[in-house]
Tab-separated table of C-alpha atoms in Angstrom:
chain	number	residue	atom	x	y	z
A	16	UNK	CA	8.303	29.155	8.012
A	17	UNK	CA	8.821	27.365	4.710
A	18	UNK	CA	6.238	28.087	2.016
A	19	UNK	CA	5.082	27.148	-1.315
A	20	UNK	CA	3.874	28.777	-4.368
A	21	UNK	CA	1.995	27.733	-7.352
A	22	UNK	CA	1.095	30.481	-9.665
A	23	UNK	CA	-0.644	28.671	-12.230
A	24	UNK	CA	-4.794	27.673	-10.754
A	25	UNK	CA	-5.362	26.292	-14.485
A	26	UNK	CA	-3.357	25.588	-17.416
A	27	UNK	CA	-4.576	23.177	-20.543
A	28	UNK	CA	-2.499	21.429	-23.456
A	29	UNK	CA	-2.307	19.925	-26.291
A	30	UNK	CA	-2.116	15.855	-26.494
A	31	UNK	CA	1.555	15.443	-27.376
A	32	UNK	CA	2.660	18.428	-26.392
A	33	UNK	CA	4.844	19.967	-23.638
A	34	UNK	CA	3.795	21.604	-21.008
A	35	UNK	CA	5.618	23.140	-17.776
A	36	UNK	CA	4.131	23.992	-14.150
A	37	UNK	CA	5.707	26.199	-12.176
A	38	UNK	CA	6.478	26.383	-8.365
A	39	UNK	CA	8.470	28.427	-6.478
A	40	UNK	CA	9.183	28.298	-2.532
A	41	UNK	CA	10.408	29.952	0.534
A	42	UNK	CA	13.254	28.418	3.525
A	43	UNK	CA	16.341	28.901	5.199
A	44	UNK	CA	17.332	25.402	5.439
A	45	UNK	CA	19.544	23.844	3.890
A	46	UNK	CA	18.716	19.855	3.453
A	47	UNK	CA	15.156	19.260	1.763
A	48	UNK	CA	12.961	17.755	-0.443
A	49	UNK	CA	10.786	18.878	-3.146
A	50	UNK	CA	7.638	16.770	-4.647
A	51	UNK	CA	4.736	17.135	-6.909
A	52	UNK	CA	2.436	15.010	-6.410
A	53	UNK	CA	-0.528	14.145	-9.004
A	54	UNK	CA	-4.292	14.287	-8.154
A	55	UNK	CA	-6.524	12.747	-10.918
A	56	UNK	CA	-10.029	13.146	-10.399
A	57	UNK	CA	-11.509	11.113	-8.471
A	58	UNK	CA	-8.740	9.041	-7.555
A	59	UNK	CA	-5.688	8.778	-4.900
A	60	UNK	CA	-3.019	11.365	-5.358
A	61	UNK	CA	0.193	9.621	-6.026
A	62	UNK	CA	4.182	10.877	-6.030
A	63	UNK	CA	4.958	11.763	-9.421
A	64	UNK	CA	8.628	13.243	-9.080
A	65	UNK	CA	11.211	13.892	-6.424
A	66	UNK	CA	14.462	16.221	-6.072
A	67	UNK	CA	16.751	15.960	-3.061
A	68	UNK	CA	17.680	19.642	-2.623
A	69	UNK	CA	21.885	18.422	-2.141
A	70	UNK	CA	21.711	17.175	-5.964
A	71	UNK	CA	22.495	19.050	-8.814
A	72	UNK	CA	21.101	17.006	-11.022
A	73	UNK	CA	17.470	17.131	-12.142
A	74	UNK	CA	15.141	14.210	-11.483
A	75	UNK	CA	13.077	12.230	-14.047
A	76	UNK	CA	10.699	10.195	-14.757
A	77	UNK	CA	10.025	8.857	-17.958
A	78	UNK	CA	7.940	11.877	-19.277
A	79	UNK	CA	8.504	14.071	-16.353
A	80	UNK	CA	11.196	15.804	-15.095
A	81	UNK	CA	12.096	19.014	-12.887
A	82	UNK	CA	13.935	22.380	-13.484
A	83	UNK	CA	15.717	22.702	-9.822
A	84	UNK	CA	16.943	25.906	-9.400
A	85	UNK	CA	17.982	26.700	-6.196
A	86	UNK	CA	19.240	29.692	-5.514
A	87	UNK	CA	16.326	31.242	-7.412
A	88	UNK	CA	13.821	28.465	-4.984
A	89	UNK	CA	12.171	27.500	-8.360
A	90	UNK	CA	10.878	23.804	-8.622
A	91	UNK	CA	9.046	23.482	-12.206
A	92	UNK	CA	7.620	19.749	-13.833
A	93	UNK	CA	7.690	19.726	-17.348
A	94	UNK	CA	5.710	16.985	-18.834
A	95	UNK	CA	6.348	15.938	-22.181
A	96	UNK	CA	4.573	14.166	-24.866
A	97	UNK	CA	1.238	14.686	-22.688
A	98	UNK	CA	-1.759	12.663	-22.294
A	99	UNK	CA	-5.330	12.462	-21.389
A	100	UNK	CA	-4.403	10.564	-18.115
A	101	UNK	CA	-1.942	13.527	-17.196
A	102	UNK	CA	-5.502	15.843	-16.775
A	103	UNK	CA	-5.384	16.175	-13.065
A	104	UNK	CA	-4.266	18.500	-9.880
A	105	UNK	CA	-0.632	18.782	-9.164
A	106	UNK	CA	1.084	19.962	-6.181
A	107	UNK	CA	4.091	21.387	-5.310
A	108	UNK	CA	5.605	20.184	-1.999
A	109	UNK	CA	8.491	21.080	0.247
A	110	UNK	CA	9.646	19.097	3.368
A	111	UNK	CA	12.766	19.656	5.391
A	112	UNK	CA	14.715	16.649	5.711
A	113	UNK	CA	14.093	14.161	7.698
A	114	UNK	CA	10.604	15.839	9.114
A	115	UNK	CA	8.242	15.120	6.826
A	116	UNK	CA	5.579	15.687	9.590
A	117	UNK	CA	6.056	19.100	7.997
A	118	UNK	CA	5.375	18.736	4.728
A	119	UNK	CA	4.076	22.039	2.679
A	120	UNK	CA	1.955	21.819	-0.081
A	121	UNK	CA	1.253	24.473	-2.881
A	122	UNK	CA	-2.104	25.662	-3.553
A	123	UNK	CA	-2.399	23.321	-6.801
A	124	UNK	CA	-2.683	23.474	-10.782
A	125	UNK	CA	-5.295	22.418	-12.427
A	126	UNK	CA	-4.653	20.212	-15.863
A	127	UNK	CA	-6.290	19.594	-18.181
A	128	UNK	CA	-4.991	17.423	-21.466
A	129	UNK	CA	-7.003	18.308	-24.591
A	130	UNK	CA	-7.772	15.585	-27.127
B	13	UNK	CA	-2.603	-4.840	-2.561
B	14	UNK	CA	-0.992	-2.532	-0.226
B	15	UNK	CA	-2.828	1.043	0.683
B	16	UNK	CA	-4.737	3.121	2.143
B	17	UNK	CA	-8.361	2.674	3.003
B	18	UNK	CA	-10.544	5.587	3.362
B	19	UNK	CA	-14.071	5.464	4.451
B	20	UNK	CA	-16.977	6.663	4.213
B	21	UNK	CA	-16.347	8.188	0.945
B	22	UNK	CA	-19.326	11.033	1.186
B	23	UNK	CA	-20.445	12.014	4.597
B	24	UNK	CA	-23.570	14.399	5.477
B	25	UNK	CA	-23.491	16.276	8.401
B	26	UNK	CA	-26.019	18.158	10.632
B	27	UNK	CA	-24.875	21.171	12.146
B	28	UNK	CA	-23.983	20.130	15.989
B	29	UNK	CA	-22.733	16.611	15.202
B	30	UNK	CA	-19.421	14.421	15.686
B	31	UNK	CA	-18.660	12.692	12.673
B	32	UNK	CA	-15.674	9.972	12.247
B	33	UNK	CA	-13.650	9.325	9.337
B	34	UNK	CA	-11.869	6.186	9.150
B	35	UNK	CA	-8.311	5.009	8.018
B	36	UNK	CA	-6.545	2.647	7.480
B	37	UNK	CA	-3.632	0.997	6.193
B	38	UNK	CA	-1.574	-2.359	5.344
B	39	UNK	CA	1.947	-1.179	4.443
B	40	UNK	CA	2.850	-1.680	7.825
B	41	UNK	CA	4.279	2.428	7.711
B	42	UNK	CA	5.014	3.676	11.319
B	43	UNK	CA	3.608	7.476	10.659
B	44	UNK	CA	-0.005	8.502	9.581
B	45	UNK	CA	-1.369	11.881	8.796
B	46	UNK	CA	-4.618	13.924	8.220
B	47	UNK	CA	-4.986	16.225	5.623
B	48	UNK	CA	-7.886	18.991	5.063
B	49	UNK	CA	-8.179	19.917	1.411
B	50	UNK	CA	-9.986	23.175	0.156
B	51	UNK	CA	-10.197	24.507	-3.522
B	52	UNK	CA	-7.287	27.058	-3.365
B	53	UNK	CA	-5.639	26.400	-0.630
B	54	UNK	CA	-3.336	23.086	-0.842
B	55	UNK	CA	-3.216	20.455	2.006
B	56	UNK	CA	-3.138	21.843	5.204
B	57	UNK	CA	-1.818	19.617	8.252
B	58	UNK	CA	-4.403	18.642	10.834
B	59	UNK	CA	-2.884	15.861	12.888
B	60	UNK	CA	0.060	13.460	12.692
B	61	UNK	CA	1.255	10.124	14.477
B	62	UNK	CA	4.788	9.077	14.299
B	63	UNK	CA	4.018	5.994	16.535
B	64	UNK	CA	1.323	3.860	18.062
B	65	UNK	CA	-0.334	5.999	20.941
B	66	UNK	CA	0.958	8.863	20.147
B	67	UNK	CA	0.008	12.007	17.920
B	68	UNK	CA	0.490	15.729	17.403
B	69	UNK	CA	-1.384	18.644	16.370
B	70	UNK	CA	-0.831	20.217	13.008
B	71	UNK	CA	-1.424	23.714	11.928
B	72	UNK	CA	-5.316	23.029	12.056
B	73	UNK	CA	-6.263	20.757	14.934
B	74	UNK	CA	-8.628	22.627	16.286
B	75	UNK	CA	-12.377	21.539	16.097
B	76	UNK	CA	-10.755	17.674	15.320
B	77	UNK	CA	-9.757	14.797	17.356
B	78	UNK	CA	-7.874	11.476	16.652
B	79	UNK	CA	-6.424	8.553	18.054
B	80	UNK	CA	-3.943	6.065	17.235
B	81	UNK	CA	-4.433	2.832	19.163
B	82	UNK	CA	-3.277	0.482	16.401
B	83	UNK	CA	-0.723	0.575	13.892
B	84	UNK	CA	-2.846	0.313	10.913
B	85	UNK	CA	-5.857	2.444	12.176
B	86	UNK	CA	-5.874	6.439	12.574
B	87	UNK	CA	-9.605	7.594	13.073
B	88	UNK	CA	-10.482	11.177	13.151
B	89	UNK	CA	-13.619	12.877	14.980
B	90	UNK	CA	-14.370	16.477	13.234
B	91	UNK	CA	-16.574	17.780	16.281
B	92	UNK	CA	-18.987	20.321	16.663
B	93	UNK	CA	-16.251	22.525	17.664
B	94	UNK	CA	-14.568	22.706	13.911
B	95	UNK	CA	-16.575	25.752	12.361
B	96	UNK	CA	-16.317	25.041	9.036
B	97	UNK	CA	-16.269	21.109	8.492
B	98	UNK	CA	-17.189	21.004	5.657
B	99	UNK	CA	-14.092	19.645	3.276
B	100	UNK	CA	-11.992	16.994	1.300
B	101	UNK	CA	-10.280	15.320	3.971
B	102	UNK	CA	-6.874	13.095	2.975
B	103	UNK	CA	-5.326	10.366	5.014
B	104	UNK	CA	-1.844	9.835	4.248
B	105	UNK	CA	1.141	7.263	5.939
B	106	UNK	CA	4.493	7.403	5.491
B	107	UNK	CA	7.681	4.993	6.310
B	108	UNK	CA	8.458	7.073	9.067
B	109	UNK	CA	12.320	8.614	10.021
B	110	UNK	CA	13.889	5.405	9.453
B	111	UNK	CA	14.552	4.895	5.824
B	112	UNK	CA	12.499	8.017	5.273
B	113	UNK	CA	12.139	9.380	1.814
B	114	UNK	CA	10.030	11.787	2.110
B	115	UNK	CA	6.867	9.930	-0.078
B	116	UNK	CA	3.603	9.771	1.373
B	117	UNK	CA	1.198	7.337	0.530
B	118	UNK	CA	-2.595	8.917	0.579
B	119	UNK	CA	-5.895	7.486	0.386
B	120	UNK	CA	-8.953	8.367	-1.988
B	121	UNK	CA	-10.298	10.834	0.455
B	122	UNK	CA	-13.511	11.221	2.328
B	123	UNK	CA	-15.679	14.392	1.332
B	124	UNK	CA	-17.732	15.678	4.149
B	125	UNK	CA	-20.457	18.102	3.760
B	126	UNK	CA	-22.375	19.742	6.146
B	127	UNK	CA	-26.078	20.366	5.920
């Protein structure tokens, strides 16, 4: 069974500053996906970043971007230059490709962007 | 604008009653899902529907009920049967296997409490 694990339940930062949120996870397959997906409060959570496990190359996004490192199953977002509207729950997810009526979510971090 | 309609928002519950959560959506995805949400835990899967009339269980069906007799629509019924109802509860949709990326699309989420 694939897992996921967030170790961080809280972090904070700085406005403008860097921060990075770890995740690591668990599978014998092969072909997959990793997410993290943003939850501000109140509000819908949205896709924030996405890694195809067969690329080498990390994703970004604008601020965002991933450390994929898979033979160690580590899947950390760094976001840079941070801002108020980055305070909000993240998730690491994992889905084997293809199924994504499996999707696995991490237990969440917390955020929270101090003026 | 495209989405995902959740509703009601807030939901009381006595002890001993069905309640049903509606969703729905207009981005004409094939696949729908139902997500419970506790503080600590992550998403956990508690139905899916890859297609119209047809669903699954997830890890945590039990105590919940849904249908899927439109495309647009997946209600679900958390019945006197589910011991601890009381929860953040995510709808999600996806493209489906075709064209599949992986991305799901969630709604604001419905909070039910019971009393």
């Amino acid at each position: 069974a694939q897992t996921v694990t967030q170790s961080q339940p809280e972090m904070s930062v700085q406005e403008a500053e860097t921060v990075t949120l770890s995740c690591t996870y668990d599978t014998s397959e092969s072909n997959y996906y990793l997410f993290w997906y943003k939850q501000p409060p109140s509000r819908q959570m949205i896709l924030v970043i996405r890694q195809e496990a067969y690329k080498q190359q990390n994703a970004t996004e604008n601020r965002f971007s991933v450390n994929f490192q898979k033979a160690a199953k580590s899947f950390s977002l760094k976001i840079s230059d941070s801002q108020l509207g980055d305070t909000a729950m993240y998730f690491c997810a994992f889905m084997i490709q293809y199924n994504n009526n499996d999707m696995r979510f991490g237990a969440g971090t917390r955020l929270t962007v101090k003026p | 604008d495209g989405g995902i309609t959740q509703s009601p928002k807030y939901l009381f519950r006595k002890e001993g009653q069905n309640v049903t959560l509606s969703c729905e959506q207009n981005l004409n995805h094939d696949a729908m899902y139902w997500y419970r949400q506790d503080p600590g835990q992550g998403l956990r899967l508690i139905y899916y529907s890859q297609i119209v009339n047809d669903f699954q269980k997830g890890d945590i069906a039990e105590g919940y009920s849904v249908s899927r007799e439109k495309k647009e629509s997946f209600p679900l019924t958390v019945t006197s049967a589910q011991k601890n109802p009381t929860a953040f509860y995510l709808c999600a949709s996806s493209i489906g296997r075709v064209g599949n990326t992986g991305e799901l699309f969630f709604g604001e989420g419905s909070r039910l409490t019971v009393l």
